[in-house]
Coordinates of C-alpha atoms and ligand atoms in Angstrom, one line a residue:
X1 CA 37.5 -0.6 19.2
X2 CA 35.0 0.1 21.9
X3 CA 31.7 -1.6 21.6
X4 CA 28.6 0.5 22.1
X5 CA 26.7 -0.3 25.3
X6 CA 23.3 -1.8 24.7
X7 CA 20.6 0.6 25.9
X8 CA 17.7 -1.0 27.8
X9 CA 14.8 1.2 28.6
X10 CA 11.6 0.3 30.3
X11 CA 8.5 2.3 29.7
X12 CA 5.3 2.3 31.9
X13 CA 2.3 3.4 30.0
X14 CA -1.0 4.6 31.6
X15 CA -4.3 3.6 29.9
X16 CA -4.9 5.5 26.6
X17 CA -1.3 6.4 26.1
X18 CA 1.2 5.5 23.4
X19 CA 4.9 5.1 23.2
X20 CA 6.2 6.4 19.9
X21 CA 9.6 5.7 18.5
X22 CA 11.6 6.1 15.4
X23 CA 14.7 4.4 14.1
X24 CA 16.6 6.4 11.5
X25 CA 20.2 5.3 11.8
X26 CA 21.3 2.7 9.3
X27 CA 22.4 -0.7 10.7
X28 CA 20.7 0.0 14.0
X29 CA 18.2 -2.4 15.3
X30 CA 15.9 -2.3 18.3
X31 CA 13.8 -4.9 20.1
X32 CA 10.5 -4.3 21.7
X33 CA 8.9 -6.5 24.3
X34 CA 5.6 -6.3 26.2
X35 CA 6.4 -7.1 29.8
X36 CA 2.9 -6.7 31.4
X37 CA -0.6 -5.5 30.6
X38 CA -2.0 -5.2 27.1
X39 CA -0.8 -3.2 24.1
X40 CA -1.1 -3.0 20.3
X41 CA 0.8 -1.7 17.4
X42 CA -1.6 0.0 14.8
X43 CA -4.3 -2.4 15.9
X44 CA -2.3 -5.7 16.2
X45 CA -2.0 -7.0 19.8
X46 CA 1.5 -7.6 21.1
X47 CA 2.2 -11.0 22.6
X48 CA 3.6 -10.8 26.1
X49 CA 7.2 -11.9 26.2
X50 CA 7.7 -11.9 22.4
X51 CA 10.6 -9.9 21.0
X52 CA 9.7 -7.7 18.0
X53 CA 12.7 -6.5 16.1
X54 CA 12.6 -3.2 14.2
X55 CA 15.2 -1.9 11.8
X56 CA 16.0 1.4 10.1
X57 CA 13.1 3.4 8.9
X58 CA 10.6 2.1 11.6
X59 CA 8.2 4.6 12.9
X60 CA 6.0 2.9 15.4
X61 CA 3.4 3.6 18.2
X62 CA 2.7 1.1 20.9
X63 CA -0.8 2.0 22.2
X64 CA -2.5 0.7 25.3
X65 CA -6.2 0.9 26.2
X66 CA -5.6 -0.7 29.6
X67 CA -2.0 0.3 30.6
X68 CA 1.2 -1.7 30.2
X69 CA 4.9 -1.9 30.6
X70 CA 7.2 -2.4 27.6
X71 CA 11.0 -2.9 27.3
X72 CA 13.0 -1.4 24.4
X73 CA 16.4 -2.7 23.8
X74 CA 18.7 -0.7 21.4
X75 CA 19.1 2.9 20.5
X76 CA 16.1 4.7 19.1
X77 CA 16.4 8.2 17.5
X78 CA 13.2 9.4 19.0
X79 CA 11.2 7.8 21.8
X80 CA 8.5 9.4 24.0
X81 CA 5.2 8.7 25.6
X82 CA 2.2 10.6 24.3
X83 CA -0.9 11.0 26.4
X84 CA -3.0 12.8 23.7
X85 CA -4.0 10.5 20.8
X86 CA -7.0 10.4 18.5
X87 CA -7.4 6.7 19.2
X88 CA -10.8 6.9 20.8
X89 CA -12.1 8.7 17.7
X90 CA -10.6 6.1 15.5
X91 CA -12.2 3.4 17.7
X92 CA -15.6 5.1 17.3
X93 CA -15.2 4.8 13.5
X94 CA -14.5 1.1 13.9
X95 CA -17.6 0.7 16.2
X96 CA -19.7 2.5 13.6
X97 CA -18.4 0.2 10.8
X98 CA -19.2 -2.8 13.1
X99 CA -22.8 -1.6 13.4
X100 CA -23.1 -1.3 9.7
X101 CA -21.7 -4.9 9.4
X102 CA -24.3 -6.2 11.8
X103 CA -27.1 -4.6 9.8
X104 CA -25.6 -6.0 6.6
X105 CA -25.4 -9.5 8.2
X106 CA -29.1 -9.3 9.2
X107 CA -30.4 -8.0 5.9
X108 CA -28.0 -9.9 3.7
X109 CA -26.6 -6.7 2.2
X110 CA -23.2 -5.2 1.6
X111 CA -21.1 -4.0 4.6
X112 CA -19.4 -0.6 4.8
X113 CA -17.3 0.6 1.9
X114 CA -15.0 3.2 3.5
X115 CA -12.4 5.4 2.0
X116 CA -9.6 7.2 3.9
X117 CA -8.5 10.5 2.3
X118 CA -6.2 13.4 3.2
X119 CA -2.9 15.0 2.3
X120 CA 0.5 13.2 2.4
X121 CA 1.7 12.0 5.8
X122 CA -1.4 12.3 7.9
X123 CA -1.6 8.6 8.8
X124 CA -4.0 7.4 6.1
X125 CA -2.3 4.0 5.6
X126 CA -2.0 3.7 9.4
X127 CA -5.7 4.3 10.0
X128 CA -6.6 1.8 7.3
X129 CA -4.4 -0.7 9.0
X130 CA -6.0 0.0 12.4
X131 CA -9.5 -0.4 11.0
X132 CA -8.7 -3.6 9.2
X133 CA -7.0 -5.1 12.2
X134 CA -9.9 -4.2 14.5
X135 CA -12.2 -5.8 11.9
X136 CA -10.3 -9.1 11.6
X137 CA -10.0 -9.2 15.4
X138 CA -13.8 -9.3 15.5
X139 CA -13.8 -12.2 13.0
X140 CA -14.4 -10.1 9.9
X141 CA -12.8 -10.6 6.5
X142 CA -12.6 -7.1 5.0
X143 CA -11.0 -6.2 1.6
X144 CA -8.1 -3.8 1.8
X145 CA -7.8 -1.6 -1.4
X146 CA -4.7 0.5 -1.9
X147 CA -4.9 3.3 -4.5
X148 CA -1.7 5.0 -3.4
X149 CA 0.6 4.3 -6.3
X150 CA 3.4 6.3 -4.7
X151 CA 3.9 3.8 -1.9
X152 CA 2.1 0.6 -3.1
X153 CA 1.4 -1.1 0.3
X154 CA -0.2 -4.1 -1.3
X155 CA 2.4 -4.9 -3.9
X156 CA 5.1 -2.4 -5.0
X157 CA 5.0 1.3 -6.0
X158 CA 3.4 2.0 -9.4
X159 CA 0.5 -0.4 -8.8
X160 CA -3.0 -0.4 -7.4
X161 CA -4.3 -3.5 -5.6
X162 CA -6.6 -5.3 -3.3
X163 CA -6.2 -7.9 -0.6
X164 CA -8.6 -10.0 1.4
X165 CA -7.5 -9.5 5.0
X166 CA -7.8 -12.7 7.0
X167 CA -5.5 -12.1 9.9
X168 CA -4.1 -9.0 11.7
X169 CA -1.1 -7.4 10.2
X170 CA 2.4 -8.4 11.4
X171 CA 3.6 -6.0 14.0
X172 CA 6.9 -5.4 12.1
X173 CA 6.0 -6.2 8.4
X174 CA 2.4 -5.1 8.0
X175 CA -0.2 -7.3 6.1
X176 CA 0.8 -10.6 4.6
X177 CA 0.8 -10.1 0.8
X178 CA -0.6 -13.5 -0.1
X179 CA -2.5 -13.6 -3.4
X180 CA -3.2 -9.9 -3.8
X181 CA -5.0 -8.7 -6.9
X182 CA -2.7 -6.2 -8.5
X183 CA -2.9 -3.9 -11.6
X184 CA 0.0 -2.3 -13.3
X185 CA 0.0 1.5 -13.4
X186 CA 3.7 2.1 -14.0
X187 CA 4.2 5.6 -12.5
X188 CA 4.6 6.8 -8.9
X189 CA 2.3 9.8 -9.4
X190 CA -1.3 9.3 -10.5
X191 CA -1.0 12.6 -12.4
X192 CA 1.4 11.0 -14.8
X193 CA -1.6 9.3 -16.5
X194 CA -4.9 10.2 -14.9
X195 CA -7.0 8.5 -17.6
X196 CA -5.2 5.2 -17.0
X197 CA -5.4 5.6 -13.2
X198 CA -9.2 6.1 -13.3
X199 CA -9.6 3.2 -15.7
X200 CA -7.7 0.9 -13.3
X201 CA -9.6 2.2 -10.3
X202 CA -12.9 1.4 -12.1
X203 CA -11.6 -2.1 -13.0
X204 CA -10.4 -2.8 -9.4
X205 CA -13.8 -1.7 -8.1
X206 CA -15.6 -4.1 -10.4
X207 CA -13.4 -7.0 -9.4
X208 CA -13.8 -6.2 -5.7
X209 CA -17.5 -6.0 -6.1
X210 CA -17.5 -9.5 -7.7
X211 CA -15.4 -10.8 -4.9
X212 CA -17.8 -9.4 -2.3
X213 CA -20.7 -11.1 -4.1
X214 CA -18.8 -14.4 -4.1
X215 CA -17.8 -14.4 -0.4
X216 CA -20.5 -13.8 2.2
X217 CA -18.1 -13.0 4.9
X218 CA -16.2 -10.5 2.9
X219 CA -19.5 -9.0 1.7
X220 CA -20.6 -8.3 5.2
X221 CA -17.2 -7.0 6.2
X222 CA -16.9 -4.5 3.4
X223 CA -13.9 -2.6 2.0
X224 CA -11.3 -0.2 3.4
X225 CA -9.7 2.0 0.7
X226 CA -6.4 3.9 1.1
X227 CA -5.8 6.8 -1.3
X228 CA -3.0 9.0 -2.6
X229 CA -2.1 12.3 -0.8
X230 CA -2.7 14.3 -4.0
X231 CA -6.0 16.0 -3.1
X232 CA -6.0 19.3 -5.1
X233 CA -7.3 19.9 -8.6
X234 CA -6.9 16.7 -10.6
X235 CA -6.2 14.7 -7.4
X236 CA -9.5 15.7 -6.0
X237 CA -11.3 14.6 -9.2
X238 CA -9.6 11.2 -8.9
X239 CA -10.8 10.9 -5.3
X240 CA -14.4 11.6 -6.2
X241 CA -14.1 9.2 -9.2
X242 CA -12.8 6.5 -6.8
X243 CA -15.6 7.1 -4.4
X244 CA -18.1 6.7 -7.2
X245 CA -16.5 3.6 -8.7
X246 CA -16.4 1.8 -5.4
X247 CA -19.8 3.2 -4.3
X248 CA -18.3 4.2 -1.0
X249 CA -20.7 5.0 1.8
X250 CA -18.2 6.6 4.3
X251 CA -15.3 8.9 3.7
X252 CA -12.9 9.6 6.6
X253 CA -11.0 12.8 6.0
X254 CA -7.8 13.2 7.9
X255 CA -6.6 16.6 8.9
X256 CA -7.9 18.8 6.0
X257 CA -11.0 20.8 6.7
X258 CA -11.0 22.2 3.2
X259 CA -11.1 18.7 1.6
X260 CA -13.8 17.8 4.2
X261 CA -16.0 20.7 3.1
X262 CA -15.4 20.0 -0.6
X263 CA -16.5 16.4 -0.1
X264 CA -19.5 17.3 2.0
X265 CA -20.5 19.7 -0.9
X266 CA -19.9 17.2 -3.7
X267 CA -20.8 13.8 -2.4
X268 CA -24.4 12.5 -2.6
X269 CA -26.4 12.5 0.6
X270 CA -26.0 8.8 1.4
X271 CA -22.2 9.2 1.7
X272 CA -21.2 10.1 5.3
X273 CA -18.2 12.3 5.3
X274 CA -16.4 12.4 8.6
X275 CA -13.5 14.7 9.7
X276 CA -10.8 13.2 11.9
X277 CA -7.7 14.8 13.3
X278 CA -4.3 13.3 12.5
X279 CA -2.3 11.7 15.2
X280 CA 0.5 13.8 16.6
X281 CA 2.8 10.8 16.1
X282 CA 2.6 10.7 12.3
X283 CA 6.0 11.4 11.0
X284 CA 6.4 13.7 8.0
X285 CA 8.7 12.3 5.3
X286 CA 11.0 14.2 3.1
X287 CA 11.1 13.5 -0.6
X288 CA 14.3 11.5 0.0
X289 CA 12.7 9.4 2.7
X290 CA 9.7 8.8 0.4
X291 CA 12.1 7.5 -2.2
X292 CA 13.8 5.4 0.4
X293 CA 10.5 3.8 1.5
X294 CA 9.7 3.1 -2.1
X295 CA 13.0 1.5 -2.6
X296 CA 12.6 -0.5 0.6
X297 CA 9.3 -1.8 -0.5
X298 CA 10.8 -3.1 -3.8
X299 CA 13.8 -4.6 -2.0
X300 CA 11.4 -6.4 0.4
X301 CA 9.4 -7.7 -2.6
X302 CA 12.6 -9.4 -3.9
X303 CA 14.6 -10.1 -0.8
X304 CA 12.0 -10.3 2.0
X305 CA 12.4 -8.6 5.3
X306 CA 12.2 -10.7 8.5
X307 CA 12.1 -13.9 6.5
X308 CA 14.7 -13.6 3.8
X309 CA 13.8 -14.4 0.2
X310 CA 16.3 -15.6 -2.4
X311 CA 15.4 -14.2 -5.8
X312 CA 16.7 -15.7 -9.0
X313 CA 18.8 -14.0 -11.7
X314 CA 18.6 -15.2 -15.3
X315 CA 18.9 -14.1 -18.9
X316 CA 15.9 -13.6 -21.1
X317 CA 16.3 -13.4 -24.9
X318 CA 14.6 -10.3 -26.3
X319 CA 12.7 -12.6 -28.6
X320 CA 11.3 -14.6 -25.6
X321 CA 9.5 -11.6 -24.1
X322 CA 6.9 -9.2 -25.4
X323 CA 7.5 -5.9 -23.9
X324 CA 4.9 -3.1 -23.7
X325 CA 4.2 0.1 -21.9
X326 CA 0.8 1.6 -21.4
X327 CA 0.0 5.0 -22.9
X328 CA 1.2 6.7 -26.1
X329 CA 1.6 10.5 -26.4
X330 CA -1.7 12.3 -27.0
X331 CA -2.1 13.3 -30.7
X332 CA -4.3 16.0 -31.9
X333 CA -7.8 14.6 -32.5
X334 CA -7.4 15.2 -36.3
X335 CA -4.6 12.6 -36.3
X336 CA -6.6 9.9 -34.5
X337 CA -8.3 7.1 -36.4
X338 CA -12.0 7.6 -36.9
X339 CA -14.1 7.0 -33.8
X340 CA -11.2 7.4 -31.3
X341 CA -10.7 10.2 -28.8
X342 CA -7.3 11.8 -28.3
X343 CA -7.2 10.5 -24.7
X344 CA -7.7 6.9 -25.8
X345 CA -4.0 6.9 -26.6
X346 CA -3.3 7.2 -22.8
X347 CA -4.6 3.7 -22.2
X348 CA -3.2 2.1 -25.4
X349 CA -0.8 -0.8 -25.2
X350 CA 2.4 0.3 -26.9
X351 CA 5.2 -2.2 -28.0
X352 CA 8.6 -1.3 -26.6
X353 CA 11.8 -2.3 -28.3
X354 CA 14.3 -3.7 -25.7
X355 CA 17.5 -1.7 -25.4
X356 CA 19.9 -0.2 -22.8
X357 CA 17.2 2.2 -21.5
X358 CA 15.5 -0.8 -19.8
X359 CA 18.3 -1.0 -17.3
X360 CA 17.1 -1.0 -13.6
X361 CA 13.4 -0.7 -14.6
X362 CA 10.7 -2.8 -13.0
X363 CA 8.6 -4.9 -15.3
X364 CA 5.2 -6.3 -14.3
X365 CA 4.5 -9.8 -15.5
X366 CA 1.0 -9.8 -16.9
X367 CA -1.5 -12.7 -16.5
X368 CA -2.6 -12.0 -20.1
X369 CA -1.6 -14.6 -22.6
X370 CA -1.6 -12.5 -25.7
X371 CA -1.4 -8.9 -26.7
X372 CA -4.8 -9.3 -28.2
X373 CA -6.3 -9.8 -24.7
X374 CA -7.2 -6.7 -22.7
X375 CA -3.7 -6.5 -21.2
X376 CA -4.2 -3.1 -19.7
X377 CA -7.1 -4.3 -17.5
X378 CA -5.7 -7.7 -16.7
X379 CA -4.0 -8.1 -13.3
X380 CA -0.4 -9.0 -12.9
X381 CA 1.3 -12.1 -11.6
X382 CA 4.4 -10.4 -10.2
X383 CA 7.4 -8.2 -11.0
X384 CA 10.9 -8.6 -12.3
X385 CA 13.7 -6.0 -12.4
X386 CA 16.2 -5.6 -15.3
X387 CA 19.7 -5.8 -13.9
X388 CA 21.6 -6.0 -17.2
X389 CA 21.0 -5.4 -20.9
X390 CA 23.3 -7.0 -23.5
X391 CA 22.7 -5.4 -26.8
X392 CA 25.1 -7.6 -28.7
X393 CA 23.5 -10.8 -27.6
X394 CA 20.0 -9.3 -27.6
X395 CA 19.3 -10.4 -24.0
X396 CA 18.5 -8.9 -20.7
X397 CA 19.2 -10.2 -17.2
X398 CA 16.4 -10.0 -14.7
X399 CA 16.0 -10.4 -11.0
X400 CA 12.9 -12.5 -10.4
X401 CA 11.2 -14.0 -7.4
X402 CA 10.7 -17.2 -9.4
X403 CA 13.3 -19.4 -11.2
X404 CA 13.5 -19.5 -15.0
X405 CA 11.5 -19.5 -17.1
X406 CA 9.3 -16.4 -17.0
X407 CA 5.8 -17.4 -15.9
X408 CA 4.4 -15.3 -18.7
X409 CA 5.8 -13.5 -21.7
X410 CA 3.9 -10.2 -21.6
X411 CA 5.9 -7.7 -19.6
X412 CA 4.8 -4.2 -18.8
X413 CA 7.4 -1.5 -18.4
X414 CA 7.3 0.7 -15.3
X415 CA 8.9 4.1 -15.0
X416 CA 10.1 3.1 -11.6
X417 CA 13.6 1.9 -11.2
X418 CA 15.3 -0.2 -8.6
X419 CA 19.1 -0.5 -8.1
X420 CA 19.8 -4.0 -7.1
X421 CA 22.8 -3.5 -4.8
X422 CA 22.4 -6.8 -2.9
Ligands
ADP1 P1 0.0 8.5 5.0 O1 -0.5 7.2 4.5 O2 -1.0 9.6 5.2 O3 1.1 9.0 4.0 P2 1.2 6.9 7.0 O4 0.1 6.2 7.6 O5 2.0 6.1 6.1 O6 0.8 8.3 6.4 O7 2.1 7.4 8.2 C1 3.4 8.0 8.0 C2 4.4 7.4 9.0 O8 4.1 7.8 10.3 C3 4.5 5.9 8.9 O9 5.8 5.5 8.9 C4 3.8 5.5 10.2 O10 4.4 4.2 10.7 C5 4.1 6.6 11.1 N1 3.0 6.8 12.2 C6 1.7 6.8 12.0 N2 1.0 7.0 13.2 C7 2.0 7.0 14.1 C8 2.0 7.2 15.5 N3 0.9 7.4 16.2 N4 3.2 7.2 16.2 C9 4.4 7.1 15.5 N5 4.4 6.9 14.2 C10 3.3 6.9 13.5

């Protein structure tokens, strides 16, 4: 067998340029090292001499304001230097937010509440990451809100959540997910249950507002909100609902002039709507790749990435858990109890009888103690995955980040499945 030769490439970047690379081949790895100058990956500064290891699926840009030299060891599928980037426009947005924070600091008011919108694959999450990183590098403590249930950057897909950002994101793994506030939605598309989606967004906005009130530093720093790529029809309505719920004062629209014009038309005057071009480096993902990133995010939740995690597997008796899903089919109004609207069914807690159909499904472990509590609007402690169902013994086996027993008994069924092939 011949061993592949290790490829070592050195790139010299002029100021305001970025090196973009993608790693698609399975089992390939590559290492990045800053040799001289200053550079950052989506707003996080690289440490000179430190080796950053990327694996399959990585799509990265190393940007430099001052010029730098980097070394890449290993085979990348794509790597090139781009001279044209929208980074100075993005930096201007950060500068404008900083000015709003200074005013908020002086007047003891709330800092900027900014929402990033646009179609799929235009760099919304990346722009949020950049703005959050620049803010923490200035000593700010902003809240990151992720409303993109398809990818779920804060927890796992099928959830919405918020995170107080206290340090820049890790160059390879993104933001540290310590103590996020997460709500169970249970679907990968917001269109699957728009009533529930809007309810959770409203709830998340309330909790974030309380947190801002309780933490002076966070209050001044404000919120950066990432959204779904569904921007037409019902998706547009959800965006405007989110803008209202969070009382956003700035909306950055990436790449879509139509959406920009619609928002300028529909938003109240105090909301600044800003159009921004997308970066030429943003990589479009196919449906298959999108599914893979979803899977990857769940795998990382259980097994970790750079630092491996060792999840537990144990049996749970059906009688030990109370299983629910959110949302019952809509019935004609005439069939609803007096005083209830047909759409109330969409946010109803519905008991689920365990059975073989649970196999591979993700379950959220609710913080609620009893089904009489408002389970739908209570945040979740974490997630487990059903890896086996034994009908005869009336048990199911779960993969869990924590050892036995289950931290809580109320479990919420997600439509999202994960095959544990570890
Ligand atoms: P969206 O949130 O709009 O769906 P993302 O921010 O997730 O888009 O970007 C899609 C992919 O493109 C991500 O994998 C991200 O790492 C990559 N990406 C973003 N900006 C760049 C860039 N300038 N160079 C290379 N890859 C990039």
